[in-house]
PDB file of C-alpha atoms in Angstrom:
ATOM      1  CA  UNK A   9      40.065  76.996 123.808  1.00 46.00           C
ATOM      2  CA  UNK A  10      37.111  76.109 121.589  1.00 49.00           C
ATOM      3  CA  UNK A  11      35.600  72.658 121.383  1.00 49.00           C
ATOM      4  CA  UNK A  12      34.986  70.627 118.259  1.00 50.00           C
ATOM      5  CA  UNK A  13      32.110  72.873 117.202  1.00 51.00           C
ATOM      6  CA  UNK A  14      28.454  73.410 117.935  1.00 51.00           C
ATOM      7  CA  UNK A  15      26.018  70.528 118.006  1.00 50.00           C
ATOM      8  CA  UNK A  16      23.189  70.811 115.493  1.00 50.00           C
ATOM      9  CA  UNK A  17      19.729  70.501 116.988  1.00 52.00           C
ATOM     10  CA  UNK A  18      18.208  68.203 114.363  1.00 52.00           C
ATOM     11  CA  UNK A  19      20.836  65.477 114.282  1.00 53.00           C
ATOM     12  CA  UNK A  20      22.723  66.064 117.510  1.00 53.00           C
ATOM     13  CA  UNK A  21      26.042  65.898 115.605  1.00 57.00           C
ATOM     14  CA  UNK A  22      28.874  68.354 115.142  1.00 54.00           C
ATOM     15  CA  UNK A  23      29.005  70.227 111.832  1.00 57.00           C
ATOM     16  CA  UNK A  24      32.417  69.890 110.145  1.00 54.00           C
ATOM     17  CA  UNK A  25      31.873  73.273 108.487  1.00 59.00           C
ATOM     18  CA  UNK A  26      31.701  75.187 111.776  1.00 63.00           C
ATOM     19  CA  UNK A  27      34.868  75.012 113.822  1.00 72.00           C
ATOM     20  CA  UNK A  28      33.686  77.591 116.369  1.00 79.00           C
ATOM     21  CA  UNK A  29      36.024  80.409 115.293  1.00 85.00           C
ATOM     22  CA  UNK A  30      34.659  83.762 114.121  1.00 86.00           C
ATOM     23  CA  UNK A  31      37.182  84.210 111.304  1.00 89.00           C
ATOM     24  CA  UNK A  32      40.323  82.784 109.714  1.00 88.00           C
ATOM     25  CA  UNK A  33      42.642  84.978 111.794  1.00 90.00           C
ATOM     26  CA  UNK A  34      41.244  83.580 115.040  1.00 90.00           C
ATOM     27  CA  UNK A  35      41.528  80.049 113.681  1.00 90.00           C
ATOM     28  CA  UNK A  36      45.219  80.579 112.795  1.00 89.00           C
ATOM     29  CA  UNK A  37      45.896  82.241 116.139  1.00 90.00           C
ATOM     30  CA  UNK A  38      44.502  79.294 118.041  1.00 89.00           C
ATOM     31  CA  UNK A  39      45.918  76.507 115.860  1.00 89.00           C
ATOM     32  CA  UNK A  40      49.395  77.951 115.307  1.00 90.00           C
ATOM     33  CA  UNK A  41      49.617  79.712 118.679  1.00 92.00           C
ATOM     34  CA  UNK A  42      50.589  83.021 117.122  1.00 92.00           C
ATOM     35  CA  UNK A  43      49.372  86.541 117.841  1.00 93.00           C
ATOM     36  CA  UNK A  44      46.253  87.821 116.121  1.00 92.00           C
ATOM     37  CA  UNK A  45      48.391  90.469 114.388  1.00 92.00           C
ATOM     38  CA  UNK A  46      50.711  87.781 113.010  1.00 90.00           C
ATOM     39  CA  UNK A  47      47.704  85.765 111.819  1.00 91.00           C
ATOM     40  CA  UNK A  48      46.281  88.803 110.020  1.00 92.00           C
ATOM     41  CA  UNK A  49      49.677  89.558 108.458  1.00 92.00           C
ATOM     42  CA  UNK A  50      49.916  86.016 107.110  1.00 90.00           C
ATOM     43  CA  UNK A  51      46.384  86.147 105.700  1.00 91.00           C
ATOM     44  CA  UNK A  52      47.080  89.477 103.969  1.00 90.00           C
ATOM     45  CA  UNK A  53      50.274  88.057 102.462  1.00 91.00           C
ATOM     46  CA  UNK A  54      48.436  84.948 101.250  1.00 91.00           C
ATOM     47  CA  UNK A  55      46.305  87.061  98.903  1.00 87.00           C
ATOM     48  CA  UNK A  56      49.473  88.112  97.024  1.00 89.00           C
ATOM     49  CA  UNK A  57      51.496  84.895  97.012  1.00 91.00           C
ATOM     50  CA  UNK A  58      48.966  82.095  96.652  1.00 90.00           C
ATOM     51  CA  UNK A  59      47.202  81.180  93.410  1.00 90.00           C
ATOM     52  CA  UNK A  60      43.484  81.940  93.340  1.00 89.00           C
ATOM     53  CA  UNK A  61      40.491  80.277  91.721  1.00 90.00           C
ATOM     54  CA  UNK A  62      38.481  82.506  89.401  1.00 87.00           C
ATOM     55  CA  UNK A  63      34.726  82.793  89.200  1.00 91.00           C
ATOM     56  CA  UNK A  64      34.569  80.236  86.384  1.00 91.00           C
ATOM     57  CA  UNK A  65      36.868  77.839  88.240  1.00 90.00           C
ATOM     58  CA  UNK A  66      40.017  78.753  86.317  1.00 93.00           C
ATOM     59  CA  UNK A  67      43.344  78.984  88.116  1.00 91.00           C
ATOM     60  CA  UNK A  68      44.688  82.526  88.548  1.00 90.00           C
ATOM     61  CA  UNK A  69      48.421  82.700  89.284  1.00 90.00           C
ATOM     62  CA  UNK A  70      49.738  84.541  92.332  1.00 89.00           C
ATOM     63  CA  UNK A  71      49.906  88.326  91.964  1.00 89.00           C
ATOM     64  CA  UNK A  72      53.568  88.333  93.020  1.00 91.00           C
ATOM     65  CA  UNK A  73      54.907  85.237  91.247  1.00 91.00           C
ATOM     66  CA  UNK A  74      58.620  85.842  91.863  1.00 93.00           C
ATOM     67  CA  UNK A  75      58.015  86.492  95.541  1.00 93.00           C
ATOM     68  CA  UNK A  76      55.607  83.551  95.747  1.00 93.00           C
ATOM     69  CA  UNK A  77      58.171  81.134  94.288  1.00 93.00           C
ATOM     70  CA  UNK A  78      60.890  82.318  96.668  1.00 93.00           C
ATOM     71  CA  UNK A  79      58.528  82.089  99.630  1.00 91.00           C
ATOM     72  CA  UNK A  80      57.292  78.616  98.620  1.00 91.00           C
ATOM     73  CA  UNK A  81      60.853  77.307  98.391  1.00 92.00           C
ATOM     74  CA  UNK A  82      61.628  78.773 101.844  1.00 92.00           C
ATOM     75  CA  UNK A  83      64.269  81.132 100.449  1.00 92.00           C
ATOM     76  CA  UNK A  84      62.519  84.228 101.816  1.00 93.00           C
ATOM     77  CA  UNK A  85      61.100  84.656 105.338  1.00 93.00           C
ATOM     78  CA  UNK A  86      57.408  85.540 105.439  1.00 91.00           C
ATOM     79  CA  UNK A  87      58.148  88.786 107.309  1.00 93.00           C
ATOM     80  CA  UNK A  88      60.364  89.925 104.408  1.00 94.00           C
ATOM     81  CA  UNK A  89      57.703  88.852 101.916  1.00 94.00           C
ATOM     82  CA  UNK A  90      55.144  91.029 103.711  1.00 95.00           C
ATOM     83  CA  UNK A  91      57.500  94.015 103.635  1.00 96.00           C
ATOM     84  CA  UNK A  92      58.073  93.552  99.899  1.00 95.00           C
ATOM     85  CA  UNK A  93      54.390  93.014  99.098  1.00 94.00           C
ATOM     86  CA  UNK A  94      53.381  96.129 101.046  1.00 93.00           C
ATOM     87  CA  UNK A  95      56.008  98.230  99.263  1.00 94.00           C
ATOM     88  CA  UNK A  96      54.872  96.961  95.854  1.00 93.00           C
ATOM     89  CA  UNK A  97      51.281  97.895  96.699  1.00 91.00           C
ATOM     90  CA  UNK A  98      52.433 101.347  97.818  1.00 88.00           C
ATOM     91  CA  UNK A  99      54.085 102.203  94.480  1.00 89.00           C
ATOM     92  CA  UNK A 100      51.566 100.382  92.276  1.00 88.00           C
ATOM     93  CA  UNK A 101      49.779 103.605  91.233  1.00 85.00           C
ATOM     94  CA  UNK A 102      52.969 105.653  90.924  1.00 86.00           C
ATOM     95  CA  UNK A 103      54.975 103.782  88.292  1.00 88.00           C
ATOM     96  CA  UNK A 104      54.767 101.379  85.370  1.00 90.00           C
ATOM     97  CA  UNK A 105      54.533  97.580  85.512  1.00 91.00           C
ATOM     98  CA  UNK A 106      58.129  97.118  84.310  1.00 93.00           C
ATOM     99  CA  UNK A 107      59.494  99.088  87.286  1.00 92.00           C
ATOM    100  CA  UNK A 108      57.307  97.128  89.689  1.00 93.00           C
ATOM    101  CA  UNK A 109      58.599  93.849  88.205  1.00 93.00           C
ATOM    102  CA  UNK A 110      62.227  95.008  88.548  1.00 95.00           C
ATOM    103  CA  UNK A 111      61.527  96.116  92.108  1.00 95.00           C
ATOM    104  CA  UNK A 112      59.978  92.735  92.961  1.00 94.00           C
ATOM    105  CA  UNK A 113      62.966  90.849  91.513  1.00 95.00           C
ATOM    106  CA  UNK A 114      65.546  93.045  93.245  1.00 95.00           C
ATOM    107  CA  UNK A 115      63.833  93.010  96.630  1.00 95.00           C
ATOM    108  CA  UNK A 116      63.198  89.260  96.484  1.00 95.00           C
ATOM    109  CA  UNK A 117      66.888  88.683  95.746  1.00 95.00           C
ATOM    110  CA  UNK A 118      67.779  90.985  98.645  1.00 95.00           C
ATOM    111  CA  UNK A 119      65.402  89.072 100.934  1.00 95.00           C
ATOM    112  CA  UNK A 120      67.114  85.777 100.026  1.00 95.00           C
ATOM    113  CA  UNK A 121      70.443  87.190 101.160  1.00 95.00           C
ATOM    114  CA  UNK A 122      69.485  89.494 104.055  1.00 93.00           C
ATOM    115  CA  UNK A 123      67.343  89.839 107.158  1.00 94.00           C
ATOM    116  CA  UNK A 124      63.926  91.577 107.223  1.00 94.00           C
ATOM    117  CA  UNK A 125      65.386  94.784 108.728  1.00 95.00           C
ATOM    118  CA  UNK A 126      67.696  95.251 105.742  1.00 96.00           C
ATOM    119  CA  UNK A 127      64.848  94.388 103.365  1.00 95.00           C
ATOM    120  CA  UNK A 128      62.771  97.140 104.998  1.00 95.00           C
ATOM    121  CA  UNK A 129      65.592  99.640 104.399  1.00 96.00           C
ATOM    122  CA  UNK A 130      65.871  98.619 100.756  1.00 95.00           C
ATOM    123  CA  UNK A 131      62.100  98.828 100.187  1.00 95.00           C
ATOM    124  CA  UNK A 132      62.166 102.337 101.647  1.00 93.00           C
ATOM    125  CA  UNK A 133      64.931 103.297  99.213  1.00 93.00           C
ATOM    126  CA  UNK A 134      62.951 101.922  96.251  1.00 93.00           C
ATOM    127  CA  UNK A 135      59.802 103.696  97.423  1.00 91.00           C
ATOM    128  CA  UNK A 136      61.653 106.981  97.976  1.00 89.00           C
ATOM    129  CA  UNK A 137      63.176 106.850  94.474  1.00 90.00           C
ATOM    130  CA  UNK A 138      59.816 106.123  92.854  1.00 88.00           C
ATOM    131  CA  UNK A 139      57.839 108.632  94.972  1.00 82.00           C
ATOM    132  CA  UNK A 140      60.406 111.346  95.681  1.00 77.00           C
ATOM    133  CA  UNK A 141      57.912 113.877  97.005  1.00 72.00           C
ATOM    134  CA  UNK A 142      55.969 111.448  99.147  1.00 66.00           C
ATOM    135  CA  UNK A 143      52.249 111.626  99.628  1.00 67.00           C
ATOM    136  CA  UNK A 144      50.621 115.022  99.193  1.00 72.00           C
ATOM    137  CA  UNK A 145      49.751 116.353 102.680  1.00 71.00           C
ATOM    138  CA  UNK A 146      46.141 117.213 103.404  1.00 76.00           C
ATOM    139  CA  UNK A 147      44.969 120.690 104.396  1.00 80.00           C
ATOM    140  CA  UNK A 148      44.466 119.450 107.956  1.00 80.00           C
ATOM    141  CA  UNK A 149      48.066 118.200 108.191  1.00 76.00           C
ATOM    142  CA  UNK A 150      49.375 121.480 106.768  1.00 77.00           C
ATOM    143  CA  UNK A 151      47.382 123.463 109.358  1.00 79.00           C
ATOM    144  CA  UNK A 152      48.809 121.320 112.161  1.00 80.00           C
ATOM    145  CA  UNK A 153      52.399 121.852 110.977  1.00 80.00           C
ATOM    146  CA  UNK A 154      52.012 125.577 110.362  1.00 84.00           C
ATOM    147  CA  UNK A 155      53.467 128.027 112.893  1.00 82.00           C
ATOM    148  CA  UNK A 156      56.571 129.597 114.389  1.00 80.00           C
ATOM    149  CA  UNK A 157      58.591 127.555 116.872  1.00 79.00           C
ATOM    150  CA  UNK A 158      61.459 128.348 119.256  1.00 77.00           C
ATOM    151  CA  UNK A 159      63.968 125.577 118.627  1.00 73.00           C
ATOM    152  CA  UNK A 160      66.990 126.401 120.783  1.00 70.00           C
ATOM    153  CA  UNK A 161      67.723 128.380 123.836  1.00 71.00           C
ATOM    154  CA  UNK A 162      69.233 131.752 123.285  1.00 73.00           C
ATOM    155  CA  UNK A 163      72.908 131.539 122.245  1.00 73.00           C
ATOM    156  CA  UNK A 164      75.299 134.415 121.673  1.00 79.00           C
ATOM    157  CA  UNK A 165      72.410 136.805 122.226  1.00 78.00           C
ATOM    158  CA  UNK A 166      70.464 135.384 119.250  1.00 81.00           C
ATOM    159  CA  UNK A 167      67.193 133.491 119.138  1.00 78.00           C
ATOM    160  CA  UNK A 168      66.579 130.512 116.843  1.00 80.00           C
ATOM    161  CA  UNK A 169      63.127 130.354 115.272  1.00 81.00           C
ATOM    162  CA  UNK A 170      61.734 127.797 112.882  1.00 84.00           C
ATOM    163  CA  UNK A 171      58.763 128.889 110.795  1.00 85.00           C
ATOM    164  CA  UNK A 172      56.418 126.740 108.706  1.00 86.00           C
ATOM    165  CA  UNK A 173      54.249 128.975 106.529  1.00 85.00           C
ATOM    166  CA  UNK A 174      52.143 128.855 103.385  1.00 83.00           C
ATOM    167  CA  UNK A 175      53.482 130.606 100.279  1.00 84.00           C
ATOM    168  CA  UNK A 176      51.306 133.657 100.998  1.00 87.00           C
ATOM    169  CA  UNK A 177      52.405 133.827 104.642  1.00 86.00           C
ATOM    170  CA  UNK A 178      56.040 133.420 103.583  1.00 87.00           C
ATOM    171  CA  UNK A 179      55.803 136.395 101.220  1.00 90.00           C
ATOM    172  CA  UNK A 180      54.289 138.567 103.978  1.00 90.00           C
ATOM    173  CA  UNK A 181      56.963 137.495 106.472  1.00 87.00           C
ATOM    174  CA  UNK A 182      59.882 138.096 104.113  1.00 88.00           C
ATOM    175  CA  UNK A 183      58.488 141.519 103.177  1.00 90.00           C
ATOM    176  CA  UNK A 184      58.155 142.459 106.859  1.00 89.00           C
ATOM    177  CA  UNK A 185      61.637 141.145 107.739  1.00 85.00           C
ATOM    178  CA  UNK A 186      63.318 142.858 104.790  1.00 87.00           C
ATOM    179  CA  UNK A 187      61.967 146.323 105.694  1.00 81.00           C
TER     180      UNK A 187
END
């Protein structure tokens, strides 16, 4: 793949600081022989589960301490940890810190006992309970969904229509159909 690094012109030696990779994801991909997507996933997870060093040199604990401890002791697969971390980030602005802590504990316990597919189902349930309405759709999305659609072939002489309309359009349609 890549050699030991570029040779500096002045000394003719290889710089230990330059390994020849453009970024950390490429380095992990080459060294661990994993996909670039997997390398990026692991790097994103690291920001949540590894302690950091602050600007003044102080140690900052991991953002997700419960998850970090379970991951460090190999009780939780990294794929499950990514699913949990992503879900916690999703609901971060929608609920209080106590709920997020309970969610982290519950999902980490689930991840210790189950596979990543089941963890994904449980994170979806938590997210759906916290954000019951889901994200507010944009005007563009609403315009794309709007319209009248034929959903089934004619049965028993009747047609099946499905209509997605704004509140104003709905009022006009119901008035026209009721007359």
